[in-house]
Structures are given as structure tokens and as C-alpha cells.
């Protein structure tokens, strides 16, 4: 339990209850259709294993993909699973904040505000995200009775109502779209089962980033409140007047943090871009309408959404994630075009062969550095 002034800083049970109550209902489906969607997503997740392995030429070492649970969940299930993950991820940061301000003025205020208010605010953010995520590979999932995880902490989540919602919105073939989504998430699973050092490396970078964070508890709460007020219909404004306010990622303060964040941005761009490249590369062989799906999906991304949705995306840093898909995919495509898939796969040799943030934008520099060194 992480607390300040004797009270929990985040009431996670309340966060889950709030998010579950506020999350928008999914598309209307019959009970029989729901069962069919779940069964098909499970089949696609299984079929994707061989497709991705064959295309990427990545062979799992250690934990096999079939050892990793595949969970098809609804929006409430996604909320419960991710609340556990967020709690574990934020534990070092919240613990450090407790030590810094346990008895100071911020601690007194936080003790008065309590974890109830913060729990509601976190719940509002979870409810926003729960209706947008199609799927994810949880790399550091804490095993629980409801949601099992592999020995290495991994599990694959597919959010059935969100997939159905998007396939209907885009008016694409549902069977093709479901397989297309499964290919993306299976690529992430293959990345972590095929590169045994990747999980520990990424976890180390994240923990180093959090350990470097020196955030005033009130500042942290202020950012959460800005996000929650956006969901309630407010209009967050940054100091420069730009709509959307400040990103939670802008809690970055130290040079060491900025350096770590640069490395994290590069590796996340690589992982997301690689998954996009693979889902489209495998597509023509097994997803007949892949070109139509990609075109409509890109148009959906480009259109954006409401002012509220755009504000929340900025505040949560989701606009940066969209750039990661684009920049990372361009990096992977350029490298594969130049040196082939085996040449690209040198990226998985060690942390030293991962691209830097600058090299993501200049793949020729990565090719020169890694391939010249290997020759």
C-alpha cells in the first residue's frame, strides 16, 4: 500500500469501480455473436503464431508463445487487468513521493484529499482508455486469480467489444480485421519471447526513469486532475494556450530522465513500428482485404476525434504513441528494404544494437553503425 499522511495515495479498488461504472457500453451484440467473436479471436491469436514466426524469422527462446495466456476481455476486464499493471508500475514512483513529502505540506493536503479523490481521477482515465484499446501484450503483468500470466509475466489481451466497434465503424470484413489485429499483438508477443533480454532491458529502463523522477505530490495530482476535468467536459489549456494542457510525460525534469526517455521512445517506436510492418507484411497472404483495412484505419487515425478526445490524447501522451507507429514502421521498412529481414534482425542482438531516437528518423545511420561493426 502506498500512502501519504497515513492515507493511500491511490485507492485502486475505487479506481476500478469508477472506471467500470463510467466506461461506455460496447456495441450491441447477441450472446451467440459474442461467443463467436471470442472463439474467433482465440483462433486468430493461435494461427498468428506461425504467420509471424515465418515472416519475422524470430524463434522464441525460453517462454514459448503457447505458454503465454491469451485473454479475450470486455472493457471492464481490460480495466481490472490494467489497474493491476499500473499499480505495480507506479509503485516505485508513489513510494518515492511518499518518502519525499510524507510529513510536509503536500502530505497534509494529500492526507485530507485522500486516495478516494485520486482513485476517482485514475478511474476516469482508465474508463477513457478502456474503450479505445484493441489489444495489447502485457509485458509486466502481475499474475492474479482472475487474469493468469506466463512465468515471465507476459499475457496477451484482446478487447472484443472495441474490435467489433472499429470493424463496424470502418465497414471492413470482420474476420479479416480480427486476424489483422491479432497479427499485431502476436508480433509483440514474439518480440518478447524471441528476444530473451528484451523484457529485463525494458523493465530496467522504466524503473530507472521512475527512480529519477522527483515529482512534488501536488504536481502529480494536478496533472491527474487536469485529465479528469477534461473527461468531465472542461477545456484544459497549457501555459502557452495550446489546447490539451500538459502531458503527464512532461513530469520529466532531469537530464538523466530525458536521456532515458529518449531511449524508451526509440525502443517503443521500434516495437510498435515492427508490429505494424509485420501485420501488413503478413496480411496479403492471409488477410485478403488488408489494403482496404490499412487505408481505412489510417484515415481513422488521421481524422482524429472530438476536441475532448484530442485533449485527452495530448495530456496522456497518446499523440506521441501514434507517431511511434508511423516513425517506427518507416524505420523497419527502410532497413528491411536495404539489408533484408535477416539484416534487420540484428536489431535484436543486444541493447547496443537497438536504434537510438535519432536513428529511428535516420535508418541509414543505424545500418552504417550496426552492419559496419558486425562486418
PDB file of C-alpha atoms in Angstrom, residues 66-230:
ATOM      1  CA  UNK A  66       1.712 -21.046 -26.363  1.00  0.00           C
ATOM      2  CA  UNK A  67       2.815 -20.666 -22.729  1.00  0.00           C
ATOM      3  CA  UNK A  68       1.515 -17.104 -22.724  1.00  0.00           C
ATOM      4  CA  UNK A  69      -2.158 -16.737 -21.799  1.00  0.00           C
ATOM      5  CA  UNK A  70      -4.432 -15.249 -24.457  1.00  0.00           C
ATOM      6  CA  UNK A  71      -7.268 -13.391 -22.752  1.00  0.00           C
ATOM      7  CA  UNK A  72     -10.257 -12.103 -24.700  1.00  0.00           C
ATOM      8  CA  UNK A  73     -11.821  -9.493 -22.425  1.00  0.00           C
ATOM      9  CA  UNK A  74     -14.537  -6.878 -22.373  1.00  0.00           C
ATOM     10  CA  UNK A  75     -13.905  -3.261 -21.365  1.00  0.00           C
ATOM     11  CA  UNK A  76     -14.416  -3.942 -17.668  1.00  0.00           C
ATOM     12  CA  UNK A  77     -11.973  -6.837 -17.870  1.00  0.00           C
ATOM     13  CA  UNK A  78      -9.374  -4.608 -19.524  1.00  0.00           C
ATOM     14  CA  UNK A  79      -9.820  -2.099 -16.695  1.00  0.00           C
ATOM     15  CA  UNK A  80      -9.272  -4.693 -13.978  1.00  0.00           C
ATOM     16  CA  UNK A  81      -6.239  -6.190 -15.695  1.00  0.00           C
ATOM     17  CA  UNK A  82      -4.574  -2.844 -16.344  1.00  0.00           C
ATOM     18  CA  UNK A  83      -5.276  -1.403 -12.898  1.00  0.00           C
ATOM     19  CA  UNK A  84      -3.103  -4.213 -11.520  1.00  0.00           C
ATOM     20  CA  UNK A  85      -0.383  -3.420 -14.035  1.00  0.00           C
ATOM     21  CA  UNK A  86      -0.470   0.334 -13.398  1.00  0.00           C
ATOM     22  CA  UNK A  87      -0.304  -0.238  -9.643  1.00  0.00           C
ATOM     23  CA  UNK A  88       2.846  -2.328  -9.993  1.00  0.00           C
ATOM     24  CA  UNK A  89       4.415   0.049 -12.490  1.00  0.00           C
ATOM     25  CA  UNK A  90       3.796   3.150 -10.371  1.00  0.00           C
ATOM     26  CA  UNK A  91       4.749   1.580  -7.045  1.00  0.00           C
ATOM     27  CA  UNK A  92       8.361   2.919  -7.049  1.00  0.00           C
ATOM     28  CA  UNK A  93       7.247   6.421  -8.051  1.00  0.00           C
ATOM     29  CA  UNK A  94       4.473   6.625  -5.482  1.00  0.00           C
ATOM     30  CA  UNK A  95       6.781   5.231  -2.817  1.00  0.00           C
ATOM     31  CA  UNK A  96       9.363   7.883  -3.575  1.00  0.00           C
ATOM     32  CA  UNK A  97       6.740  10.611  -3.424  1.00  0.00           C
ATOM     33  CA  UNK A  98       5.620   9.295  -0.041  1.00  0.00           C
ATOM     34  CA  UNK A  99       9.154   9.452   1.322  1.00  0.00           C
ATOM     35  CA  UNK A 100       9.685  12.957  -0.010  1.00  0.00           C
ATOM     36  CA  UNK A 101       6.524  14.583   1.285  1.00  0.00           C
ATOM     37  CA  UNK A 102       5.235  12.247   3.955  1.00  0.00           C
ATOM     38  CA  UNK A 103       5.095  14.912   6.656  1.00  0.00           C
ATOM     39  CA  UNK A 104       5.352  18.071   4.575  1.00  0.00           C
ATOM     40  CA  UNK A 105       2.620  20.483   3.446  1.00  0.00           C
ATOM     41  CA  UNK A 106       1.866  18.353   0.405  1.00  0.00           C
ATOM     42  CA  UNK A 107       1.472  15.316   2.604  1.00  0.00           C
ATOM     43  CA  UNK A 108      -1.050  17.108   4.796  1.00  0.00           C
ATOM     44  CA  UNK A 109      -3.133  18.145   1.797  1.00  0.00           C
ATOM     45  CA  UNK A 110      -2.932  14.692   0.267  1.00  0.00           C
ATOM     46  CA  UNK A 111      -3.955  13.196   3.560  1.00  0.00           C
ATOM     47  CA  UNK A 112      -7.023  15.407   3.550  1.00  0.00           C
ATOM     48  CA  UNK A 113      -7.831  14.759  -0.086  1.00  0.00           C
ATOM     49  CA  UNK A 114      -7.076  11.087   0.391  1.00  0.00           C
ATOM     50  CA  UNK A 115      -6.830   8.284  -2.066  1.00  0.00           C
ATOM     51  CA  UNK A 116     -10.578   8.419  -2.724  1.00  0.00           C
ATOM     52  CA  UNK A 117     -10.417  11.501  -4.915  1.00  0.00           C
ATOM     53  CA  UNK A 118      -7.280  10.280  -6.648  1.00  0.00           C
ATOM     54  CA  UNK A 119      -8.879   6.889  -7.158  1.00  0.00           C
ATOM     55  CA  UNK A 120     -11.827   8.528  -8.899  1.00  0.00           C
ATOM     56  CA  UNK A 121      -9.489  10.509 -11.143  1.00  0.00           C
ATOM     57  CA  UNK A 122      -7.444   7.445 -12.097  1.00  0.00           C
ATOM     58  CA  UNK A 123     -10.713   5.604 -12.709  1.00  0.00           C
ATOM     59  CA  UNK A 124     -11.843   8.290 -15.139  1.00  0.00           C
ATOM     60  CA  UNK A 125      -8.627   7.911 -17.104  1.00  0.00           C
ATOM     61  CA  UNK A 126      -8.972   4.121 -17.184  1.00  0.00           C
ATOM     62  CA  UNK A 127     -12.537   4.447 -18.453  1.00  0.00           C
ATOM     63  CA  UNK A 128     -11.335   6.692 -21.284  1.00  0.00           C
ATOM     64  CA  UNK A 129      -8.651   4.244 -22.371  1.00  0.00           C
ATOM     65  CA  UNK A 130     -10.794   1.128 -21.959  1.00  0.00           C
ATOM     66  CA  UNK A 131     -12.988   1.947 -24.944  1.00  0.00           C
ATOM     67  CA  UNK A 132     -10.035   2.610 -27.271  1.00  0.00           C
ATOM     68  CA  UNK A 133      -7.536  -0.221 -26.866  1.00  0.00           C
ATOM     69  CA  UNK A 134      -7.960  -3.048 -29.381  1.00  0.00           C
ATOM     70  CA  UNK A 135      -5.376  -5.322 -27.834  1.00  0.00           C
ATOM     71  CA  UNK A 136      -2.073  -5.364 -26.013  1.00  0.00           C
ATOM     72  CA  UNK A 137       0.732  -7.615 -24.933  1.00  0.00           C
ATOM     73  CA  UNK A 138       1.264  -7.008 -21.231  1.00  0.00           C
ATOM     74  CA  UNK A 139       4.959  -7.431 -20.604  1.00  0.00           C
ATOM     75  CA  UNK A 140       4.983  -6.971 -16.830  1.00  0.00           C
ATOM     76  CA  UNK A 141       1.579  -8.297 -15.875  1.00  0.00           C
ATOM     77  CA  UNK A 142       1.234  -9.334 -12.220  1.00  0.00           C
ATOM     78  CA  UNK A 143      -0.335 -12.778 -12.072  1.00  0.00           C
ATOM     79  CA  UNK A 144      -3.714 -12.857 -10.377  1.00  0.00           C
ATOM     80  CA  UNK A 145      -6.529 -15.268  -9.822  1.00  0.00           C
ATOM     81  CA  UNK A 146      -8.695 -13.664 -12.496  1.00  0.00           C
ATOM     82  CA  UNK A 147      -6.017 -12.949 -15.091  1.00  0.00           C
ATOM     83  CA  UNK A 148      -3.202 -15.514 -15.326  1.00  0.00           C
ATOM     84  CA  UNK A 149       0.198 -14.613 -16.725  1.00  0.00           C
ATOM     85  CA  UNK A 150       3.145 -16.594 -18.028  1.00  0.00           C
ATOM     86  CA  UNK A 151       6.152 -17.277 -15.854  1.00  0.00           C
ATOM     87  CA  UNK A 152       7.869 -14.234 -17.355  1.00  0.00           C
ATOM     88  CA  UNK A 153       4.866 -12.017 -16.597  1.00  0.00           C
ATOM     89  CA  UNK A 154       3.534 -11.830 -20.155  1.00  0.00           C
ATOM     90  CA  UNK A 155      -0.048 -12.157 -21.341  1.00  0.00           C
ATOM     91  CA  UNK A 156      -1.926 -11.139 -24.455  1.00  0.00           C
ATOM     92  CA  UNK A 157      -5.193  -9.219 -24.183  1.00  0.00           C
ATOM     93  CA  UNK A 158      -7.710  -8.748 -26.991  1.00  0.00           C
ATOM     94  CA  UNK A 159     -10.581  -6.362 -26.214  1.00  0.00           C
ATOM     95  CA  UNK A 160     -13.519  -7.887 -28.086  1.00  0.00           C
ATOM     96  CA  UNK A 161     -16.071  -5.020 -27.934  1.00  0.00           C
ATOM     97  CA  UNK A 162     -13.525  -2.472 -29.156  1.00  0.00           C
ATOM     98  CA  UNK A 163     -12.512  -4.672 -32.081  1.00  0.00           C
ATOM     99  CA  UNK A 164     -16.159  -5.154 -33.057  1.00  0.00           C
ATOM    100  CA  UNK A 165     -16.805  -1.417 -32.706  1.00  0.00           C
ATOM    101  CA  UNK A 166     -13.943  -0.447 -35.031  1.00  0.00           C
ATOM    102  CA  UNK A 167     -14.660  -3.112 -37.654  1.00  0.00           C
ATOM    103  CA  UNK A 168     -18.245  -1.861 -37.845  1.00  0.00           C
ATOM    104  CA  UNK A 169     -17.174   1.781 -37.952  1.00  0.00           C
ATOM    105  CA  UNK A 170     -14.752   1.081 -40.806  1.00  0.00           C
ATOM    106  CA  UNK A 171     -17.196  -1.257 -42.588  1.00  0.00           C
ATOM    107  CA  UNK A 172     -14.481  -3.838 -43.220  1.00  0.00           C
ATOM    108  CA  UNK A 173     -14.628  -7.621 -43.298  1.00  0.00           C
ATOM    109  CA  UNK A 174     -14.830  -8.597 -39.603  1.00  0.00           C
ATOM    110  CA  UNK A 175     -12.943 -11.877 -39.978  1.00  0.00           C
ATOM    111  CA  UNK A 176     -10.065 -10.172 -41.801  1.00  0.00           C
ATOM    112  CA  UNK A 177      -9.955  -7.289 -39.340  1.00  0.00           C
ATOM    113  CA  UNK A 178      -9.847  -9.579 -36.314  1.00  0.00           C
ATOM    114  CA  UNK A 179      -6.951 -11.539 -37.776  1.00  0.00           C
ATOM    115  CA  UNK A 180      -5.177  -8.286 -38.705  1.00  0.00           C
ATOM    116  CA  UNK A 181      -5.384  -7.070 -35.096  1.00  0.00           C
ATOM    117  CA  UNK A 182      -4.258 -10.458 -33.790  1.00  0.00           C
ATOM    118  CA  UNK A 183      -1.178 -10.317 -36.040  1.00  0.00           C
ATOM    119  CA  UNK A 184      -0.131  -7.008 -34.489  1.00  0.00           C
ATOM    120  CA  UNK A 185      -0.427  -8.256 -30.915  1.00  0.00           C
ATOM    121  CA  UNK A 186       1.165 -11.610 -31.754  1.00  0.00           C
ATOM    122  CA  UNK A 187       4.166  -9.715 -33.122  1.00  0.00           C
ATOM    123  CA  UNK A 188       4.615  -8.088 -29.713  1.00  0.00           C
ATOM    124  CA  UNK A 189       4.394 -11.496 -28.062  1.00  0.00           C
ATOM    125  CA  UNK A 190       7.017 -12.844 -30.486  1.00  0.00           C
ATOM    126  CA  UNK A 191       9.294  -9.876 -29.820  1.00  0.00           C
ATOM    127  CA  UNK A 192       9.447 -10.653 -26.116  1.00  0.00           C
ATOM    128  CA  UNK A 193       9.526 -14.451 -26.381  1.00  0.00           C
ATOM    129  CA  UNK A 194      12.057 -14.324 -29.220  1.00  0.00           C
ATOM    130  CA  UNK A 195      14.428 -11.818 -27.599  1.00  0.00           C
ATOM    131  CA  UNK A 196      15.178 -13.107 -24.090  1.00  0.00           C
ATOM    132  CA  UNK A 197      16.939  -9.960 -22.860  1.00  0.00           C
ATOM    133  CA  UNK A 198      14.300  -7.503 -24.091  1.00  0.00           C
ATOM    134  CA  UNK A 199      11.891  -7.714 -21.144  1.00  0.00           C
ATOM    135  CA  UNK A 200      14.563  -7.146 -18.486  1.00  0.00           C
ATOM    136  CA  UNK A 201      16.113  -4.342 -20.522  1.00  0.00           C
ATOM    137  CA  UNK A 202      12.812  -2.515 -20.926  1.00  0.00           C
ATOM    138  CA  UNK A 203      11.893  -3.040 -17.282  1.00  0.00           C
ATOM    139  CA  UNK A 204      15.269  -1.682 -16.224  1.00  0.00           C
ATOM    140  CA  UNK A 205      14.831   1.444 -18.330  1.00  0.00           C
ATOM    141  CA  UNK A 206      11.350   2.091 -16.951  1.00  0.00           C
ATOM    142  CA  UNK A 207      12.455   1.602 -13.358  1.00  0.00           C
ATOM    143  CA  UNK A 208      15.458   3.867 -13.894  1.00  0.00           C
ATOM    144  CA  UNK A 209      13.146   6.521 -15.295  1.00  0.00           C
ATOM    145  CA  UNK A 210      10.815   6.280 -12.305  1.00  0.00           C
ATOM    146  CA  UNK A 211      13.676   6.293  -9.825  1.00  0.00           C
ATOM    147  CA  UNK A 212      14.983   9.513 -11.365  1.00  0.00           C
ATOM    148  CA  UNK A 213      11.569  11.151 -11.043  1.00  0.00           C
ATOM    149  CA  UNK A 214      11.462  13.786  -8.350  1.00  0.00           C
ATOM    150  CA  UNK A 215       7.869  14.941  -8.518  1.00  0.00           C
ATOM    151  CA  UNK A 216       6.051  17.028  -5.997  1.00  0.00           C
ATOM    152  CA  UNK A 217       2.936  15.050  -4.972  1.00  0.00           C
ATOM    153  CA  UNK A 218       0.721  18.056  -5.575  1.00  0.00           C
ATOM    154  CA  UNK A 219       2.101  18.433  -9.097  1.00  0.00           C
ATOM    155  CA  UNK A 220       1.311  14.800  -9.796  1.00  0.00           C
ATOM    156  CA  UNK A 221      -2.239  15.244  -8.522  1.00  0.00           C
ATOM    157  CA  UNK A 222      -2.628  18.416 -10.549  1.00  0.00           C
ATOM    158  CA  UNK A 223      -1.865  16.526 -13.758  1.00  0.00           C
ATOM    159  CA  UNK A 224      -4.338  13.800 -12.863  1.00  0.00           C
ATOM    160  CA  UNK A 225      -6.949  16.426 -12.088  1.00  0.00           C
ATOM    161  CA  UNK A 226      -6.394  18.159 -15.429  1.00  0.00           C
ATOM    162  CA  UNK A 227      -7.068  14.873 -17.183  1.00  0.00           C
ATOM    163  CA  UNK A 228     -10.138  14.127 -15.088  1.00  0.00           C
ATOM    164  CA  UNK A 229     -11.553  17.606 -15.665  1.00  0.00           C
ATOM    165  CA  UNK A 230     -11.080  17.108 -19.387  1.00  0.00           C
TER     166      UNK A 230
END
